[in-house]
Amino acid sequence: MGILSRREFGKAVAVSTAAALAGVALPKFALGQGKVVSREFPKGFLWGCATAAYQVEGGAKDDGRGPSLWDTFSHTPGKTHDGETGDVADDSYHRYKEDVQLLKAMGVQTYRMSLSWSRIFPEGKGQANAKGLDYYHRVVDELLANGITPYVTLFHWDTPAALEGGWQSRETPKAFGEYAAYVGKHLGDKVHHFMTTNELVCFTDLGYREGQFAPGLKLANGPANQVRHNGILAHGLGVQALRANTPSGTEVGLAENAIVFVPVIETEEHIKAAQKATRLGNAPFLTTILEGKYPAEYLAHEGADAPKVEDGDLKAIGSPLDFVGLNIYTPTYVRADDGPMGFVVEPAPTSYPHMASPWLTIGPECIYWGVRNVSELWKPKEIFITENGCSSDDVPNAAGQIEDTDRVMYLRNHLTHLHRAAEEGYPVKGYFLWSLMDNFEWADGYSKRFGVHYVDFKTQKRTPKLSAKWYTQVIAKNSVE
Ligand code: GBH
């Protein structure tokens, strides 16, 4: 059929609307009969949602939980939006059964959650708190009873406050190893998928170098590099401890927000540049973990400030993983260059579009390139998108519904590009949407909403947004539409 003029199109819509209102069946409107492309994901692809302990649990002082650095930080005036804290958050500590039902209603197969280290070890080490562990038994049991597989992150930034020196001390990665062993021993019969740390750069650099996250320090380069080293060492000791204390078949990985470099133009030279940038741009974190040593370029660049490495550190850090989890939100564009690095990073133009959080620039192809760059560089067995999602200015309408069409736009576009990665054979096995529900967004407090469920923080009422309904369809069809 020919292309309808705008006027004819308007008329056709008016006619079909009127007919629909009158209950008249019309033949299917024949616009846009292009080639129908299937966007089905591979069979067995896992769909899930993600949250993190401090962002959703609340119950900050319940049943013997010790404080974490985020309790201290959020209670320090001026550190978070309007002085907001995770004291209550989504109150999932008491409402976890309701939250499991939200998951079940969407039909997810998996749920990525984290454990509060200081709930289990109030002092960070030493004496464990049985009541803290019990809570996680209850949550995990509830998930399993509802057919949902837990993917458990051991550490999502909530460092026990009692650990002296925090991540400046080598004692902290050691304590993390002991905590990981304990969790493996006690939950390993029920939980078969673990992630050690979430986003190393956030609890190291943002906490100790940039200062906008707990504990809010601005260390010089040398000590800040040592903090990074302690972070990746914790990951490594955690992997070793989980291996030694869980049944065989347990899958262990981590969740990293590696910088995703997107080639400015999809040509061989820029694709190569994106790969080089991925390796060097993530040098102190994912690259060192997956290669088992610091890249020579990184060590040379840091010179006297390079981290001090002790015997056995790199062996632990380079422990083989069952999967790599990638938290992907935004792109960083890169182009080929004749200089010694072979690439140059493009600054984002000031007009670059973003979601409700200014940092959350929109470039849905980043999810494809994230998977592809990591796959081609390091050939991990499996990749999971451990987080992807966005903030939007959600406001309930007169009927109390939240029509977050912008979030649906963001998610649909990212999943379309993730589908491309799966279609091309990259080993992406699952996707966790951040987040199940609005929650404590760290320094942004409750001012930024990332959930597919709207949370009224006064009443704790959860309401599925349009995006939750949309995601339910995606899961049911295993296809993005
Ligand atoms: C993830 O971090 C976290 O894992 C999760 O807990 C969080 O809720 C989610 O994303 C949404 O933010 O305001 O300029 O200082 C994503 C990476 C790193 C993005 C810190 C925001 C702060 C930038 N985040 N960054 S700025």
XYZ file of C-alpha atoms and ligand atoms in Angstrom:
507
model
C 0.000 0.000 0.000
C 1.097 3.554 -0.611
C 2.154 5.954 2.075
C -0.791 7.744 3.585
C -0.646 11.516 3.694
C -0.700 12.987 7.164
C -4.269 14.073 6.610
C -5.398 10.620 5.499
C -3.515 9.077 8.408
C -5.270 11.357 10.861
C -8.574 10.507 9.294
C -7.877 6.794 9.435
C -6.994 7.021 13.118
C -10.116 9.011 13.850
C -12.229 6.491 11.959
C -10.695 3.483 13.651
C -10.956 5.114 17.072
C -14.598 5.916 16.490
C -15.219 2.400 15.258
C -13.429 0.899 18.230
C -15.541 3.011 20.555
C -18.639 1.832 18.756
C -17.470 -1.748 19.088
C -17.047 -2.206 15.344
C -14.376 -4.648 14.217
C -12.144 -3.117 11.551
C -9.610 -4.888 9.398
C -6.098 -4.515 10.824
C -4.634 -1.124 10.083
C -2.070 -1.697 7.409
C 0.564 0.944 8.150
C 4.217 -0.018 8.547
C 4.245 -3.447 7.061
C 7.998 -3.603 6.993
C 9.990 -6.753 7.415
C 9.101 -8.298 10.753
C 12.285 -8.951 12.669
C 12.129 -11.404 15.531
C 13.671 -10.025 18.668
C 13.477 -13.259 20.539
C 16.277 -14.009 22.995
C 17.985 -17.409 23.149
C 16.059 -20.159 24.863
C 16.768 -20.198 28.580
C 17.771 -16.529 28.710
C 17.319 -15.374 32.304
C 15.286 -12.302 33.122
C 15.550 -10.669 36.504
C 15.526 -7.531 38.589
C 18.251 -6.181 40.831
C 18.415 -4.366 44.161
C 21.026 -3.858 46.877
C 20.779 -4.281 50.635
C 21.347 -0.739 51.859
C 19.126 0.695 49.151
C 16.033 -1.371 49.971
C 16.216 -3.115 53.334
C 15.895 -0.462 56.013
C 15.799 -2.191 59.390
C 19.121 -0.473 59.992
C 19.227 -1.366 63.668
C 17.069 -4.470 63.669
C 18.184 -7.780 65.098
C 21.725 -6.718 65.875
C 22.792 -5.225 62.532
C 25.975 -3.195 62.913
C 26.368 0.167 61.173
C 28.026 0.427 57.773
C 29.993 3.334 56.351
C 26.843 4.329 54.468
C 24.914 4.671 57.743
C 27.613 6.968 59.066
C 27.929 8.888 55.802
C 24.214 9.393 55.178
C 23.799 10.596 58.761
C 26.537 13.197 58.241
C 24.942 16.545 57.307
C 25.447 17.589 53.703
C 26.424 14.215 52.306
C 23.143 13.064 50.775
C 20.172 14.782 49.162
C 18.171 16.437 51.987
C 20.115 14.369 54.508
C 18.216 11.248 53.503
C 19.382 7.862 54.805
C 18.735 4.162 54.273
C 17.329 3.761 57.815
C 13.949 2.699 56.425
C 14.420 2.725 52.633
C 11.821 0.329 51.156
C 11.492 -1.496 54.458
C 12.218 -4.733 52.632
C 13.567 -6.075 55.886
C 9.925 -6.445 56.879
C 8.216 -6.471 53.487
C 10.343 -8.966 51.589
C 7.396 -11.318 51.050
C 5.477 -8.580 49.296
C 8.560 -7.814 47.197
C 8.899 -11.431 46.151
C 5.292 -11.255 44.973
C 6.142 -8.211 42.836
C 8.883 -10.267 41.232
C 6.611 -13.225 40.762
C 3.890 -11.124 39.164
C 6.370 -10.032 36.490
C 7.417 -13.613 35.872
C 11.139 -13.121 36.439
C 13.284 -16.225 36.749
C 15.948 -14.542 38.853
C 16.518 -11.850 41.447
C 19.825 -10.144 42.096
C 20.055 -9.025 45.710
C 22.916 -8.172 48.016
C 23.686 -9.050 51.604
C 24.418 -6.515 54.275
C 27.837 -7.575 55.568
C 27.263 -5.800 58.894
C 23.962 -7.580 59.417
C 25.859 -10.864 59.359
C 29.055 -9.587 61.013
C 28.098 -6.472 63.010
C 31.797 -5.804 63.655
C 32.817 -6.771 60.137
C 34.572 -9.877 61.442
C 34.739 -12.118 64.480
C 31.379 -12.978 65.972
C 28.593 -13.675 63.454
C 25.036 -12.546 64.145
C 22.690 -15.501 63.660
C 19.642 -13.242 63.409
C 21.183 -11.348 60.524
C 21.884 -14.525 58.612
C 18.361 -15.762 59.390
C 16.890 -12.852 57.495
C 18.688 -13.972 54.356
C 17.546 -17.537 54.892
C 13.986 -16.236 54.989
C 14.403 -14.159 51.822
C 16.134 -16.936 49.915
C 13.539 -19.496 51.031
C 10.751 -17.187 49.941
C 12.357 -16.686 46.527
C 12.908 -20.410 46.015
C 9.363 -21.237 47.135
C 8.178 -18.869 44.391
C 10.382 -20.353 41.718
C 12.860 -17.455 41.611
C 16.611 -18.109 41.572
C 18.633 -15.807 43.811
C 21.823 -14.234 42.449
C 23.570 -12.920 45.528
C 26.097 -10.075 45.707
C 28.194 -10.223 48.851
C 29.114 -6.576 48.896
C 27.296 -3.606 47.411
C 29.218 -0.755 49.096
C 27.980 -1.078 52.696
C 31.329 -1.609 54.431
C 30.972 -2.452 58.142
C 31.844 0.747 60.021
C 33.719 -1.222 62.679
C 36.462 -2.227 60.225
C 39.217 0.186 61.101
C 40.683 2.023 58.136
C 37.958 0.705 55.845
C 39.341 -0.009 52.391
C 42.627 1.726 53.221
C 43.523 -1.315 55.281
C 44.565 -4.728 53.983
C 42.638 -6.162 56.928
C 39.392 -5.322 55.136
C 39.932 -7.622 52.127
C 40.989 -10.311 54.587
C 37.812 -9.812 56.615
C 35.858 -9.917 53.367
C 37.377 -13.312 52.593
C 36.238 -14.623 55.979
C 32.765 -13.194 55.471
C 32.588 -14.805 52.009
C 33.612 -18.155 53.472
C 30.921 -17.870 56.131
C 28.214 -16.993 53.602
C 29.349 -19.818 51.331
C 29.175 -22.292 54.204
C 25.765 -21.173 55.416
C 23.893 -20.240 52.247
C 25.772 -22.341 49.690
C 23.257 -25.185 49.833
C 20.503 -22.824 48.647
C 22.288 -20.121 46.667
C 24.284 -21.271 43.663
C 25.192 -17.958 42.065
C 27.345 -15.420 43.820
C 28.896 -12.109 42.941
C 31.704 -10.864 45.155
C 31.735 -7.078 44.785
C 29.586 -4.512 43.035
C 31.293 -1.779 41.004
C 34.786 -1.569 42.425
C 35.316 1.966 41.192
C 32.386 3.235 43.251
C 33.413 2.068 46.698
C 37.104 2.730 46.054
C 37.522 5.845 43.898
C 34.204 7.513 44.682
C 34.597 6.817 48.394
C 38.317 7.456 48.856
C 39.497 9.588 45.925
C 36.535 11.725 44.813
C 34.709 11.804 48.139
C 31.068 11.834 47.014
C 30.371 8.338 48.381
C 31.075 6.851 51.822
C 33.380 7.436 53.602
C 33.823 10.710 51.678
C 37.632 10.888 51.588
C 39.836 12.589 49.029
C 43.096 10.699 49.249
C 46.123 11.394 47.104
C 46.792 9.187 44.099
C 49.160 6.695 45.782
C 46.931 5.806 48.761
C 43.850 5.882 46.517
C 45.519 3.346 44.215
C 46.150 1.156 47.237
C 42.450 1.343 48.084
C 41.680 0.089 44.569
C 44.130 -2.737 45.100
C 42.469 -3.681 48.387
C 39.152 -3.708 46.547
C 40.236 -6.119 43.832
C 42.076 -8.184 46.436
C 38.801 -8.533 48.364
C 37.156 -9.773 45.185
C 39.940 -12.326 44.710
C 39.935 -13.545 48.305
C 36.155 -13.729 48.080
C 36.314 -15.967 45.010
C 38.811 -18.273 46.718
C 36.705 -18.435 49.882
C 33.516 -19.169 47.956
C 35.237 -21.908 45.948
C 36.488 -23.524 49.132
C 33.164 -23.326 50.953
C 30.421 -24.037 48.436
C 29.365 -27.197 46.610
C 30.876 -27.766 43.189
C 28.713 -26.295 40.474
C 28.347 -23.026 42.363
C 28.874 -20.146 39.958
C 30.996 -17.227 41.049
C 31.456 -13.880 39.346
C 31.344 -10.170 40.107
C 29.325 -7.155 38.997
C 31.425 -4.467 37.351
C 30.504 -1.138 35.815
C 33.397 -1.265 33.401
C 33.538 1.840 31.242
C 31.833 0.937 27.979
C 33.674 2.332 24.997
C 31.545 2.676 21.894
C 33.271 3.162 18.522
C 32.184 6.507 17.031
C 31.639 4.770 13.709
C 31.306 1.048 13.316
C 34.408 0.478 11.233
C 37.360 -1.814 11.854
C 39.705 0.946 13.062
C 37.264 2.416 15.566
C 36.176 -1.020 16.769
C 39.839 -1.827 17.486
C 40.184 1.501 19.269
C 37.191 0.662 21.462
C 38.831 -2.617 22.442
C 42.120 -0.977 23.339
C 40.244 1.639 25.346
C 38.256 -1.047 27.160
C 41.444 -2.768 28.249
C 43.298 0.343 29.386
C 40.315 2.344 30.593
C 39.432 -0.439 33.005
C 43.045 -1.299 33.804
C 42.993 -1.230 37.625
C 39.761 -3.202 37.909
C 38.290 -5.610 35.371
C 41.429 -5.865 33.243
C 43.619 -6.846 36.186
C 41.008 -9.286 37.447
C 40.592 -11.009 34.097
C 44.288 -10.956 33.164
C 45.673 -11.707 36.642
C 48.124 -8.824 36.493
C 48.187 -5.062 36.247
C 48.696 -3.968 32.642
C 52.259 -2.695 32.155
C 50.855 0.556 30.739
C 48.942 1.186 33.979
C 51.967 0.521 36.181
C 54.139 2.768 34.023
C 51.521 5.506 34.081
C 51.165 5.439 37.876
C 54.939 5.251 38.453
C 55.771 5.662 42.140
C 52.050 5.702 42.949
C 51.513 2.183 41.581
C 49.937 -0.167 44.133
C 52.112 -2.284 46.430
C 51.375 -5.893 45.654
C 52.160 -8.753 48.033
C 52.853 -12.407 47.259
C 49.713 -14.272 46.370
C 47.644 -11.144 45.705
C 47.580 -11.489 41.937
C 46.879 -15.194 42.072
C 43.786 -14.468 44.173
C 42.778 -11.467 42.064
C 43.074 -13.475 38.851
C 41.021 -16.425 40.115
C 39.045 -17.897 37.223
C 35.395 -16.820 37.151
C 32.277 -18.577 35.954
C 30.744 -15.381 34.683
C 31.354 -11.674 34.337
C 28.517 -9.381 35.389
C 28.321 -6.004 33.686
C 26.324 -3.071 35.032
C 25.692 -0.980 31.952
C 24.041 2.431 31.863
C 25.892 4.873 29.651
C 28.259 4.975 26.671
C 31.683 6.565 26.329
C 32.514 7.249 22.689
C 35.971 6.586 21.377
C 37.794 6.953 18.073
C 40.956 5.581 16.540
C 44.033 7.761 16.862
C 47.596 7.705 15.553
C 49.122 8.391 18.984
C 50.798 5.697 21.103
C 47.544 4.643 22.793
C 45.769 4.078 19.485
C 42.540 5.702 20.693
C 41.133 8.964 21.944
C 38.028 9.387 24.059
C 35.352 11.788 22.819
C 33.960 14.161 25.451
C 30.150 14.177 25.604
C 28.736 17.289 23.901
C 26.819 19.559 26.294
C 23.628 18.844 24.351
C 23.940 15.115 24.966
C 20.575 13.621 26.059
C 20.262 12.076 29.504
C 17.673 10.573 31.820
C 16.618 12.125 35.149
C 20.124 11.697 36.599
C 22.460 14.088 34.768
C 25.191 11.428 34.572
C 22.833 8.995 32.858
C 23.476 9.838 29.216
C 21.511 7.800 26.711
C 23.300 5.646 24.159
C 21.547 2.281 24.021
C 24.233 0.725 21.816
C 26.503 0.718 24.883
C 24.932 -2.515 26.069
C 25.926 -4.230 22.818
C 29.459 -2.869 22.856
C 29.909 -3.636 26.531
C 29.207 -7.287 25.870
C 31.183 -7.379 22.641
C 34.308 -5.601 23.885
C 34.539 -7.748 27.012
C 33.836 -10.936 25.055
C 36.448 -10.288 22.431
C 39.139 -9.165 24.828
C 38.779 -11.795 27.537
C 36.424 -14.519 26.272
C 34.516 -15.047 29.542
C 32.402 -18.196 29.676
C 29.261 -16.286 30.452
C 28.202 -12.661 30.694
C 25.247 -11.318 32.620
C 23.937 -7.803 32.468
C 23.812 -7.453 36.237
C 22.282 -3.959 36.041
C 20.669 -1.748 33.434
C 17.932 0.792 33.944
C 17.312 4.474 34.456
C 15.920 7.254 36.564
C 12.883 9.150 35.365
C 10.706 11.861 36.830
C 7.848 9.542 37.704
C 4.680 11.273 38.828
C 1.483 9.322 39.443
C -1.370 10.566 37.242
C -4.905 11.300 38.417
C -5.677 7.591 38.362
C -2.586 6.857 40.460
C -0.778 5.239 37.536
C 2.797 5.940 36.516
C 3.137 6.128 32.756
C 6.929 6.054 32.526
C 7.115 5.987 28.765
C 10.640 7.410 28.952
C 11.840 4.423 30.991
C 10.154 2.053 28.544
C 11.965 3.893 25.751
C 15.279 3.533 27.570
C 14.785 -0.162 28.339
C 13.347 -1.143 24.967
C 16.263 0.432 23.154
C 18.849 -1.185 25.403
C 17.245 -4.599 25.091
C 17.107 -4.223 21.330
C 20.859 -3.707 21.294
C 21.396 -6.507 23.801
C 19.422 -8.736 21.475
C 21.931 -7.961 18.754
C 24.731 -9.198 21.027
C 22.881 -12.437 21.736
C 22.037 -12.872 18.058
C 25.700 -12.511 17.101
C 26.581 -15.292 19.490
C 28.192 -13.414 22.372
C 27.642 -15.444 25.550
C 25.148 -13.169 27.273
C 22.942 -15.345 29.447
C 20.720 -13.019 31.390
C 19.609 -9.501 32.234
C 18.834 -7.878 35.575
C 16.827 -4.700 35.395
C 17.825 -2.007 37.883
C 15.624 -1.778 39.740
C 12.694 -3.779 41.053
C 11.459 -0.654 42.836
C 12.388 2.916 43.662
C 14.938 2.940 46.456
C 17.672 4.850 48.277
C 19.791 6.201 45.441
C 22.957 6.792 47.499
C 24.052 10.451 47.529
C 20.874 11.321 45.596
C 18.740 9.955 48.439
C 15.130 9.401 47.348
C 15.233 12.167 44.738
C 15.950 9.811 41.873
C 13.624 6.918 41.055
C 14.982 3.869 39.215
C 12.232 1.341 39.923
C 9.753 -0.377 37.670
C 7.582 -0.225 40.784
C 6.759 3.162 42.223
C 7.268 3.390 45.964
C 5.373 5.918 48.035
C 7.952 6.357 50.768
C 5.351 7.651 53.227
C 3.119 4.593 53.027
C 5.562 2.066 51.491
C 2.910 1.287 48.906
C 4.371 -0.274 45.747
C 2.643 0.357 42.406
C 3.731 -1.233 39.129
C 4.647 1.424 36.581
C 3.968 1.058 32.872
C 7.557 -0.241 32.607
C 6.744 -3.176 34.920
C 3.828 -4.124 32.682
C 6.024 -3.782 29.618
C 8.805 -5.885 31.215
C 6.249 -8.579 32.120
C 5.489 -8.903 28.397
C 9.158 -9.046 27.473
C 9.681 -11.884 29.924
C 6.549 -13.771 28.875
C 7.565 -13.634 25.207
C 11.322 -13.856 25.801
C 11.420 -11.123 23.236
C 11.732 -7.367 23.157
C 8.851 -5.602 21.446
C 24.742 1.564 39.960
O 25.804 2.448 39.820
C 24.725 0.992 41.359
O 25.234 -0.309 41.378
C 23.363 1.031 41.998
O 23.497 0.797 43.356
C 22.693 2.345 41.684
O 21.493 2.509 42.365
C 22.455 2.386 40.207
O 23.649 2.245 39.511
C 21.832 3.685 39.722
O 22.689 4.754 39.979
O 26.417 11.930 40.427
O 28.213 12.477 38.920
O 28.712 11.779 41.182
C 25.938 3.048 38.549
C 27.222 3.835 38.453
C 28.410 5.471 39.679
C 26.487 6.106 38.488
C 28.318 6.737 40.499
C 26.389 7.384 39.286
C 27.646 9.037 40.464
C 27.926 10.075 39.447
N 27.109 5.056 39.233
N 27.716 7.777 39.713
S 27.813 11.686 40.052
